[in-house]
Amino acid sequence: MNQKISDDLAHIRSMMERSSRFLSLSGLSGVGAGIVGLVTGILAIAILKKYQIDFSTDYVFNEKFVFELFVLGASALLLAIFCGCYFTVRKSKKLGLQIWTATTKKILVQLAIPLVVGGVFVLALLQYNLYGLVAGTTLIFYGLALVNAEKYTYSDIKYLGLLEIILGCLSLFFIGKGLIFWTIGFGVLHIVYGVILHRKYK
Amino acid sequence: MSLISGLNKEFESRVRLGIMSVLMVNEWVDFTEMKNLLQVTDGNLASHSTALEKHEYIEIKKEFVGKKPRTSYKITEVGKLAFQQHLAFLEKIMRQ
């Protein structure tokens, strides 16, 4: 009798969790995105060196420099999204979970709201050539997106989000060093968090 | 063994337990999603959900999205209360 009841309780818990949280999120997605972030950050610092640009003092940039930075950023974004999707889809197949559910839609909306607002804010910064504030701003809005999505997946992503927000806020006061903070936030933190998540929820 | 008699017979089946659990934490859940979550057949889900509806534990909404019919489920206040009571009983028995 007790065995049946404890099985029932476990079943209830698992059904509530499966139906309300996105459990296919893979730690390897974090590691993949982190490696992309790390390489991108280093390449971006190299581009700045090549053109001898210091964001804390320069406000006028030549077109070639802007173009290179844009191509780097856009390809990094695509690659990171690809990594994220690939490992997450793989994990959902392994766990036998559906990928396109109401919960998935909810978590995507929760992520998108801060990210879209952050994107618009960054466009405004670029419009006024305030490049030095861009790295910190992306960290802050990305962190807010993670904190916002926390209730629909592993709550661990809240801590990653808070760390990204703290890094982003700090970086605003070290203008010219933004890319270093960015590389730590999107590179190192993602890798560390990905490894922790991967071990915890194998 | 008087505690056992307090258990709600309607929730004895795994499928019904599953339906109630999912609806406790989600508002409207449609047929396909419920079926995938519980991993049961169409007929199985239909008969158990109809039984729960008869007791007014859940509400069933049938509508058309374009030309496709869509069935969705939602828990009622009565259902919430009954399920909470059932859970409390289960926990009580476990603690003994």
PDB file of C-alpha atoms in Angstrom, chain A residues 1-2 4-9 11-13 15-20 96 98 101-103 106, chain B residues 4 7 12 14 17-18 21-22 24-26 33 36-39 83 87 90-91 93-94 96:
ATOM      1  CA  MET A   1       0.000   0.000   0.000  1.00  0.00           C
ATOM      2  CA  ASN A   2       2.705   2.461   0.994  1.00  0.00           C
ATOM      3  CA  LYS A   4       1.704   2.415  -4.325  1.00  0.00           C
ATOM      4  CA  ILE A   5       1.125   5.709  -2.559  1.00  0.00           C
ATOM      5  CA  SER A   6       4.727   6.790  -2.799  1.00  0.00           C
ATOM      6  CA  ASP A   7       4.637   5.854  -6.505  1.00  0.00           C
ATOM      7  CA  ASP A   8       1.488   7.946  -6.888  1.00  0.00           C
ATOM      8  CA  LEU A   9       3.125  10.931  -5.225  1.00  0.00           C
ATOM      9  CA  HIS A  11       3.948  10.383 -10.492  1.00  0.00           C
ATOM     10  CA  ILE A  12       2.098  13.544  -9.465  1.00  0.00           C
ATOM     11  CA  ARG A  13       5.336  15.431  -8.898  1.00  0.00           C
ATOM     12  CA  MET A  15       3.639  15.205 -14.163  1.00  0.00           C
ATOM     13  CA  MET A  16       3.497  18.668 -12.630  1.00  0.00           C
ATOM     14  CA  GLU A  17       7.141  19.249 -13.473  1.00  0.00           C
ATOM     15  CA  ARG A  18       7.071  17.798 -16.973  1.00  0.00           C
ATOM     16  CA  SER A  19       4.037  19.844 -17.889  1.00  0.00           C
ATOM     17  CA  SER A  20       5.168  23.189 -16.514  1.00  0.00           C
ATOM     18  CA  GLY A  96      11.438  11.294 -24.775  1.00  0.00           C
ATOM     19  CA  GLN A  98       8.065  16.816 -26.682  1.00  0.00           C
ATOM     20  CA  THR A 101       4.843  22.524 -26.225  1.00  0.00           C
ATOM     21  CA  ALA A 102       2.936  25.342 -24.547  1.00  0.00           C
ATOM     22  CA  THR A 103       5.771  25.559 -21.999  1.00  0.00           C
ATOM     23  CA  LYS A 106       6.000  30.463 -22.763  1.00  0.00           C
TER      24      LYS A 106
ATOM     25  CA  ILE B   4      -7.703   4.625   3.319  1.00  0.00           C
ATOM     26  CA  LEU B   7      -8.983   8.355  -0.442  1.00  0.00           C
ATOM     27  CA  GLU B  12      -7.179   5.735  -8.245  1.00  0.00           C
ATOM     28  CA  ARG B  14      -2.723   6.736 -12.950  1.00  0.00           C
ATOM     29  CA  LEU B  17      -3.969  11.329 -11.368  1.00  0.00           C
ATOM     30  CA  GLY B  18      -1.869  12.536 -14.296  1.00  0.00           C
ATOM     31  CA  SER B  21      -1.608  16.943 -11.774  1.00  0.00           C
ATOM     32  CA  VAL B  22      -1.074  18.586 -15.152  1.00  0.00           C
ATOM     33  CA  MET B  24      -3.137  21.834 -11.230  1.00  0.00           C
ATOM     34  CA  VAL B  25      -0.157  23.708 -12.690  1.00  0.00           C
ATOM     35  CA  ASN B  26      -1.464  24.702 -16.148  1.00  0.00           C
ATOM     36  CA  GLU B  33      -0.463  17.930 -25.414  1.00  0.00           C
ATOM     37  CA  ASN B  36       1.867  13.344 -25.118  1.00  0.00           C
ATOM     38  CA  LEU B  37       2.489  14.245 -21.498  1.00  0.00           C
ATOM     39  CA  LEU B  38       0.701  11.212 -20.104  1.00  0.00           C
ATOM     40  CA  GLN B  39       1.707   8.919 -22.969  1.00  0.00           C
ATOM     41  CA  PHE B  83      -7.344  16.865  -5.576  1.00  0.00           C
ATOM     42  CA  LEU B  87      -2.962  14.737  -1.853  1.00  0.00           C
ATOM     43  CA  LEU B  90      -1.767  10.451   0.547  1.00  0.00           C
ATOM     44  CA  GLU B  91       0.752  12.433   2.552  1.00  0.00           C
ATOM     45  CA  ILE B  93      -0.782   7.870   5.087  1.00  0.00           C
ATOM     46  CA  MET B  94       2.856   8.122   4.087  1.00  0.00           C
ATOM     47  CA  GLN B  96       2.223   7.077   9.492  1.00  0.00           C
TER      48      GLN B  96
END
